[in-house]
mmCIF file of C-alpha atoms in Angstrom:
data_model
loop_
_atom_site.group_PDB
_atom_site.id
_atom_site.type_symbol
_atom_site.label_atom_id
_atom_site.label_comp_id
_atom_site.label_asym_id
_atom_site.label_seq_id
_atom_site.Cartn_x
_atom_site.Cartn_y
_atom_site.Cartn_z
ATOM 1 C CA VAL R 1 87.636 38.343 96.202
ATOM 2 C CA GLY R 2 89.014 37.495 92.770
ATOM 3 C CA LEU R 3 91.881 39.960 93.071
ATOM 4 C CA ALA R 4 92.688 38.665 96.560
ATOM 5 C CA ALA R 5 93.093 35.181 95.092
ATOM 6 C CA VAL R 6 95.328 36.571 92.342
ATOM 7 C CA ALA R 7 97.368 38.473 94.926
ATOM 8 C CA ALA R 8 97.941 35.271 96.902
ATOM 9 C CA GLY R 9 99.124 33.366 93.836
ATOM 10 C CA THR R 10 101.427 36.001 92.318
ATOM 11 C CA SER R 11 104.233 38.304 93.349
ATOM 12 C CA ASP R 12 104.787 40.863 90.583
ATOM 13 C CA ILE R 13 101.706 41.642 88.493
ATOM 14 C CA ARG R 14 99.608 44.713 89.259
ATOM 15 C CA LEU R 15 95.998 44.243 90.392
ATOM 16 C CA LEU R 16 93.525 46.512 88.589
ATOM 17 C CA THR R 17 89.821 46.912 89.235
ATOM 18 C CA TYR R 18 88.291 47.474 85.792
ATOM 19 C CA ALA R 19 86.233 49.276 86.811
ATOM 20 C CA ALA R 20 84.667 49.769 90.231
ATOM 21 C CA VAL R 21 81.523 51.871 89.762
ATOM 22 C CA LEU R 22 81.796 54.239 92.723
ATOM 23 C CA PRO R 23 78.099 55.216 92.985
ATOM 24 C CA TYR R 24 77.294 51.536 93.696
ATOM 25 C CA ARG R 25 79.576 51.413 96.733
ATOM 26 C CA ASN R 26 79.927 52.777 100.238
ATOM 27 C CA PRO R 27 83.275 54.614 100.109
ATOM 28 C CA PHE R 28 84.246 53.750 103.686
ATOM 29 C CA LEU R 29 83.868 50.020 103.027
ATOM 30 C CA LEU R 30 85.598 50.325 99.660
ATOM 31 C CA ALA R 31 88.507 52.245 101.197
ATOM 32 C CA LYS R 32 89.069 49.469 103.735
ATOM 33 C CA ALA R 33 88.778 46.699 101.126
ATOM 34 C CA VAL R 34 91.219 48.381 98.732
ATOM 35 C CA ALA R 35 93.709 49.176 101.499
ATOM 36 C CA THR R 36 93.579 45.601 102.792
ATOM 37 C CA LEU R 37 94.203 44.215 99.302
ATOM 38 C CA ASP R 38 97.075 46.662 98.839
ATOM 39 C CA VAL R 39 98.691 45.473 102.071
ATOM 40 C CA VAL R 40 98.172 41.783 101.254
ATOM 41 C CA SER R 41 99.625 42.273 97.761
ATOM 42 C CA GLU R 42 102.525 44.393 99.048
ATOM 43 C CA GLY R 43 101.485 47.492 97.136
ATOM 44 C CA ARG R 44 100.284 46.179 93.776
ATOM 45 C CA VAL R 45 96.748 47.602 93.603
ATOM 46 C CA ILE R 46 95.521 50.074 90.993
ATOM 47 C CA LEU R 47 91.989 51.285 91.665
ATOM 48 C CA GLY R 48 90.160 51.700 88.366
ATOM 49 C CA VAL R 49 86.867 53.527 88.885
ATOM 50 C CA ALA R 50 83.980 54.897 86.853
ATOM 51 C CA ALA R 51 80.712 56.764 87.349
ATOM 52 C CA GLY R 52 78.685 54.082 85.552
ATOM 53 C CA TYR R 53 76.347 54.282 82.592
ATOM 54 C CA MET R 54 73.928 51.317 82.762
ATOM 55 C CA GLU R 55 70.700 52.746 84.128
ATOM 56 C CA ALA R 56 69.202 49.282 84.667
ATOM 57 C CA GLU R 57 72.015 48.396 87.069
ATOM 58 C CA PHE R 58 71.411 51.575 89.058
ATOM 59 C CA ARG R 59 67.710 50.689 89.352
ATOM 60 C CA ALA R 60 68.552 47.149 90.450
ATOM 61 C CA LEU R 61 70.819 48.491 93.198
ATOM 62 C CA GLY R 62 68.440 51.238 94.299
ATOM 63 C CA VAL R 63 70.826 54.040 93.314
ATOM 64 C CA ASP R 64 69.632 57.234 91.633
ATOM 65 C CA PHE R 65 71.100 57.230 88.123
ATOM 66 C CA ALA R 66 70.707 61.011 87.842
ATOM 67 C CA GLN R 67 72.958 61.482 90.883
ATOM 68 C CA ARG R 68 75.799 59.258 89.661
ATOM 69 C CA ASN R 69 78.291 62.065 89.045
ATOM 70 C CA ALA R 70 77.668 63.701 92.414
ATOM 71 C CA LEU R 71 77.954 60.305 94.117
ATOM 72 C CA PHE R 72 81.178 59.599 92.251
ATOM 73 C CA ASP R 73 82.742 62.857 93.433
ATOM 74 C CA GLU R 74 81.710 62.255 97.043
ATOM 75 C CA CYS R 75 83.005 58.687 96.999
ATOM 76 C CA LEU R 76 86.371 59.733 95.620
ATOM 77 C CA ALA R 77 86.730 62.482 98.223
ATOM 78 C CA VAL R 78 85.894 60.077 101.058
ATOM 79 C CA LEU R 79 88.283 57.401 99.770
ATOM 80 C CA LYS R 80 91.247 59.737 99.843
ATOM 81 C CA GLN R 81 90.428 60.947 103.343
ATOM 82 C CA ALA R 82 89.886 57.415 104.648
ATOM 83 C CA TRP R 83 93.227 56.218 103.281
ATOM 84 C CA THR R 84 95.120 58.701 105.473
ATOM 85 C CA GLY R 85 94.434 56.552 108.535
ATOM 86 C CA GLU R 86 93.368 59.691 110.384
ATOM 87 C CA PRO R 87 89.878 60.383 111.772
ATOM 88 C CA VAL R 88 87.534 61.351 108.954
ATOM 89 C CA HIS R 89 85.113 64.218 109.506
ATOM 90 C CA TYR R 90 82.922 64.546 106.446
ATOM 91 C CA ARG R 91 79.513 65.953 105.597
ATOM 92 C CA GLY R 92 78.190 65.266 102.132
ATOM 93 C CA LYS R 93 74.796 64.775 100.547
ATOM 94 C CA ALA R 94 75.086 60.983 100.573
ATOM 95 C CA PHE R 95 77.782 60.154 103.142
ATOM 96 C CA GLU R 96 79.001 61.492 106.449
ATOM 97 C CA ALA R 97 81.527 60.571 109.106
ATOM 98 C CA ASP R 98 82.270 61.758 112.629
ATOM 99 C CA GLY R 99 85.860 60.811 113.316
ATOM 100 C CA ASN R 100 85.749 57.369 111.711
ATOM 101 C CA VAL R 101 89.153 55.726 111.179
ATOM 102 C CA ALA R 102 89.749 53.174 108.410
ATOM 103 C CA LEU R 103 92.560 50.671 108.974
ATOM 104 C CA PRO R 104 94.805 49.347 107.595
ATOM 105 C CA VAL R 105 96.216 52.195 105.551
ATOM 106 C CA PRO R 106 97.321 51.231 102.034
ATOM 107 C CA GLU R 107 100.849 49.968 101.426
ATOM 108 C CA GLN R 108 101.261 52.582 98.675
ATOM 109 C CA ARG R 109 101.377 56.105 100.023
ATOM 110 C CA PRO R 110 99.504 58.321 99.986
ATOM 111 C CA HIS R 111 97.222 55.769 98.307
ATOM 112 C CA PRO R 112 97.081 53.294 95.397
ATOM 113 C CA PRO R 113 96.985 54.871 91.929
ATOM 114 C CA VAL R 114 93.470 55.875 90.889
ATOM 115 C CA TRP R 115 92.529 55.477 87.231
ATOM 116 C CA ILE R 116 89.213 56.949 86.082
ATOM 117 C CA GLY R 117 87.331 55.453 83.142
ATOM 118 C CA GLY R 118 85.144 57.252 80.619
ATOM 119 C CA ASN R 119 85.441 59.471 77.566
ATOM 120 C CA GLY R 120 83.433 62.554 78.477
ATOM 121 C CA PRO R 121 84.998 65.935 79.277
ATOM 122 C CA GLY R 122 83.872 65.629 82.893
ATOM 123 C CA THR R 123 85.864 62.424 83.258
ATOM 124 C CA ARG R 124 89.003 64.017 81.901
ATOM 125 C CA ARG R 125 88.591 67.001 84.238
ATOM 126 C CA ARG R 126 88.388 64.593 87.170
ATOM 127 C CA VAL R 127 91.475 62.753 85.968
ATOM 128 C CA VAL R 128 93.490 65.973 85.841
ATOM 129 C CA ALA R 129 92.315 67.072 89.283
ATOM 130 C CA HIS R 130 92.169 63.821 91.224
ATOM 131 C CA ALA R 131 93.678 60.776 89.500
ATOM 132 C CA GLN R 132 96.863 59.196 88.262
ATOM 133 C CA GLY R 133 95.435 57.647 85.108
ATOM 134 C CA TRP R 134 92.707 57.813 82.469
ATOM 135 C CA MET R 135 91.004 54.655 81.163
ATOM 136 C CA SER R 136 89.654 55.419 77.702
ATOM 137 C CA MET R 137 86.684 53.348 76.547
ATOM 138 C CA PRO R 138 86.082 52.250 72.910
ATOM 139 C CA ASN R 139 82.871 53.949 71.798
ATOM 140 C CA PRO R 140 81.575 53.445 68.220
ATOM 141 C CA ARG R 141 80.099 56.420 66.415
ATOM 142 C CA THR R 142 76.821 54.563 65.817
ATOM 143 C CA ARG R 143 76.334 54.099 69.555
ATOM 144 C CA THR R 144 77.304 57.697 70.273
ATOM 145 C CA TRP R 145 74.762 59.005 67.790
ATOM 146 C CA ARG R 146 72.002 56.648 68.897
ATOM 147 C CA GLU R 147 72.368 57.070 72.649
ATOM 148 C CA HIS R 148 73.824 60.604 72.819
ATOM 149 C CA THR R 149 76.674 59.282 74.941
ATOM 150 C CA SER R 150 80.235 60.509 75.361
ATOM 151 C CA PRO R 151 82.527 61.358 72.413
ATOM 152 C CA PRO R 152 83.246 58.638 69.835
ATOM 153 C CA LEU R 153 86.389 56.586 70.244
ATOM 154 C CA GLU R 154 86.808 53.926 67.592
ATOM 155 C CA ASN R 155 90.338 54.527 66.264
ATOM 156 C CA VAL R 156 93.702 56.044 67.138
ATOM 157 C CA ALA R 157 92.781 59.365 65.522
ATOM 158 C CA ASP R 158 89.791 59.697 67.874
ATOM 159 C CA LEU R 159 92.044 58.862 70.805
ATOM 160 C CA ARG R 160 94.531 61.556 69.837
ATOM 161 C CA VAL R 161 91.747 64.163 69.900
ATOM 162 C CA LEU R 162 90.740 63.177 73.431
ATOM 163 C CA LEU R 163 94.369 63.002 74.558
ATOM 164 C CA ASP R 164 94.998 66.506 73.242
ATOM 165 C CA GLU R 165 92.040 67.720 75.309
ATOM 166 C CA LEU R 166 93.365 65.865 78.367
ATOM 167 C CA HIS R 167 96.826 67.393 78.040
ATOM 168 C CA GLN R 168 95.385 70.866 77.465
ATOM 169 C CA ALA R 169 93.305 70.526 80.628
ATOM 170 C CA ALA R 170 96.397 69.395 82.550
ATOM 171 C CA ASP R 171 98.384 72.364 81.269
ATOM 172 C CA LEU R 172 95.620 74.800 82.220
ATOM 173 C CA ALA R 173 95.484 73.300 85.703
ATOM 174 C CA GLY R 174 99.252 73.535 86.062
ATOM 175 C CA ARG R 175 99.547 69.800 86.586
ATOM 176 C CA LYS R 176 103.121 68.461 86.405
ATOM 177 C CA GLU R 177 102.476 64.848 87.442
ATOM 178 C CA PRO R 178 102.313 62.508 84.413
ATOM 179 C CA ILE R 179 99.011 60.809 83.621
ATOM 180 C CA ASP R 180 98.887 57.129 82.703
ATOM 181 C CA VAL R 181 96.697 56.450 79.674
ATOM 182 C CA VAL R 182 94.959 53.082 79.493
ATOM 183 C CA HIS R 183 93.232 51.771 76.379
ATOM 184 C CA SER R 184 91.174 48.637 75.802
ATOM 185 C CA LEU R 185 92.027 46.256 72.956
ATOM 186 C CA ARG R 186 88.411 45.095 72.792
ATOM 187 C CA ASP R 187 87.972 46.264 69.181
ATOM 188 C CA ALA R 188 91.607 45.873 68.102
ATOM 189 C CA PRO R 189 92.671 43.862 65.014
ATOM 190 C CA LYS R 190 92.736 40.085 65.490
ATOM 191 C CA ASP R 191 95.638 39.473 63.125
ATOM 192 C CA ARG R 192 98.833 39.420 65.183
ATOM 193 C CA ALA R 193 100.920 41.561 62.819
ATOM 194 C CA GLU R 194 98.144 44.141 62.523
ATOM 195 C CA LEU R 195 97.740 44.123 66.296
ATOM 196 C CA VAL R 196 101.438 44.842 66.802
ATOM 197 C CA ASP R 197 101.163 47.810 64.424
ATOM 198 C CA HIS R 198 98.051 48.978 66.282
ATOM 199 C CA LEU R 199 99.859 48.833 69.618
ATOM 200 C CA LEU R 200 102.794 50.776 68.225
ATOM 201 C CA ALA R 201 100.378 53.461 67.017
ATOM 202 C CA LEU R 202 98.754 53.586 70.461
ATOM 203 C CA ARG R 203 102.150 53.941 72.108
ATOM 204 C CA ALA R 204 103.076 56.760 69.740
ATOM 205 C CA ALA R 205 99.798 58.509 70.609
ATOM 206 C CA GLY R 206 100.641 58.415 74.316
ATOM 207 C CA VAL R 207 99.039 55.207 75.619
ATOM 208 C CA THR R 208 101.027 53.706 78.504
ATOM 209 C CA TRP R 209 98.910 50.624 79.304
ATOM 210 C CA VAL R 210 96.449 48.423 77.426
ATOM 211 C CA THR R 211 93.827 46.016 78.736
ATOM 212 C CA VAL R 212 93.500 42.595 77.122
ATOM 213 C CA ASN R 213 90.939 39.834 77.543
ATOM 214 C CA GLY R 214 92.980 36.795 78.531
ATOM 215 C CA ALA R 215 90.029 34.629 79.503
ATOM 216 C CA GLY R 216 89.693 30.983 78.487
ATOM 217 C CA ARG R 217 87.245 28.148 79.034
ATOM 218 C CA THR R 218 89.704 26.621 81.505
ATOM 219 C CA PRO R 219 92.574 28.078 83.539
ATOM 220 C CA GLU R 220 95.001 26.171 81.330
ATOM 221 C CA GLU R 221 93.508 27.670 78.161
ATOM 222 C CA ALA R 222 93.664 31.152 79.659
ATOM 223 C CA ALA R 223 97.322 30.661 80.610
ATOM 224 C CA ASP R 224 98.132 29.461 77.090
ATOM 225 C CA ARG R 225 96.424 32.506 75.551
ATOM 226 C CA ILE R 226 98.309 34.871 77.829
ATOM 227 C CA ARG R 227 101.660 33.219 77.047
ATOM 228 C CA ALA R 228 100.945 33.369 73.306
ATOM 229 C CA PHE R 229 100.006 37.037 73.545
ATOM 230 C CA GLY R 230 103.245 37.747 75.365
ATOM 231 C CA ALA R 231 105.369 35.964 72.784
ATOM 232 C CA GLU R 232 103.544 37.055 69.632
ATOM 233 C CA VAL R 233 102.473 40.591 70.543
ATOM 234 C CA ILE R 234 104.139 42.044 73.623
ATOM 235 C CA ALA R 235 107.650 40.909 72.726
ATOM 236 C CA PRO R 236 107.583 42.423 69.197
ATOM 237 C CA VAL R 237 106.184 45.697 70.569
ATOM 238 C CA HIS R 238 108.930 45.920 73.192
ATOM 239 C CA ALA R 239 111.536 45.127 70.562
ATOM 240 C CA ALA R 240 110.311 47.830 68.159
#
């Protein structure tokens, strides 16, 4: 709903879901919603997805946390079939279809770009095999050690390690299509000059997009923050 409102009020910016947790969603309904938004926005949608990691949310939604990766894979397979506009015949463990057709088809063909979020090796394998982009997630070492989660990612050096693994996996798979690399500025320096240097380092490492929190207490405050970021950060990075 939020992205539909943004689509109606804009003409150029891309519309990213950051991130749709696939195991929470019926893939047939999601395919139709994403395709409709892509048509309304004239082909500006990027579908950012993830397998999810908050067990409490899975319990609240009645979804088996232990099955999240299997559900993710099924959902992604169904999405791509549904976006063809052809009858879908599918038999999976969680979903099935007997000739169902999802319309409209997306404006972007064969489908909107899919970016997958997460730092684990399984995520990067999925990116190489099925997606157009990888959304890396800041992950402090203290949290990694405490919760036994995915690899740490708290600086550019950590990111380079994961990017090397991603590119090696792409080479082994014989992939020629480039992979967009998205990184969050959640833990980036607050000082503007330091932030510009940080962005230049990310670009040198291979990052192609960054996500920024442009929220404000009012729409006017949010717009002011976004304009200031453009003038004080984006412009110097582009000029470098």
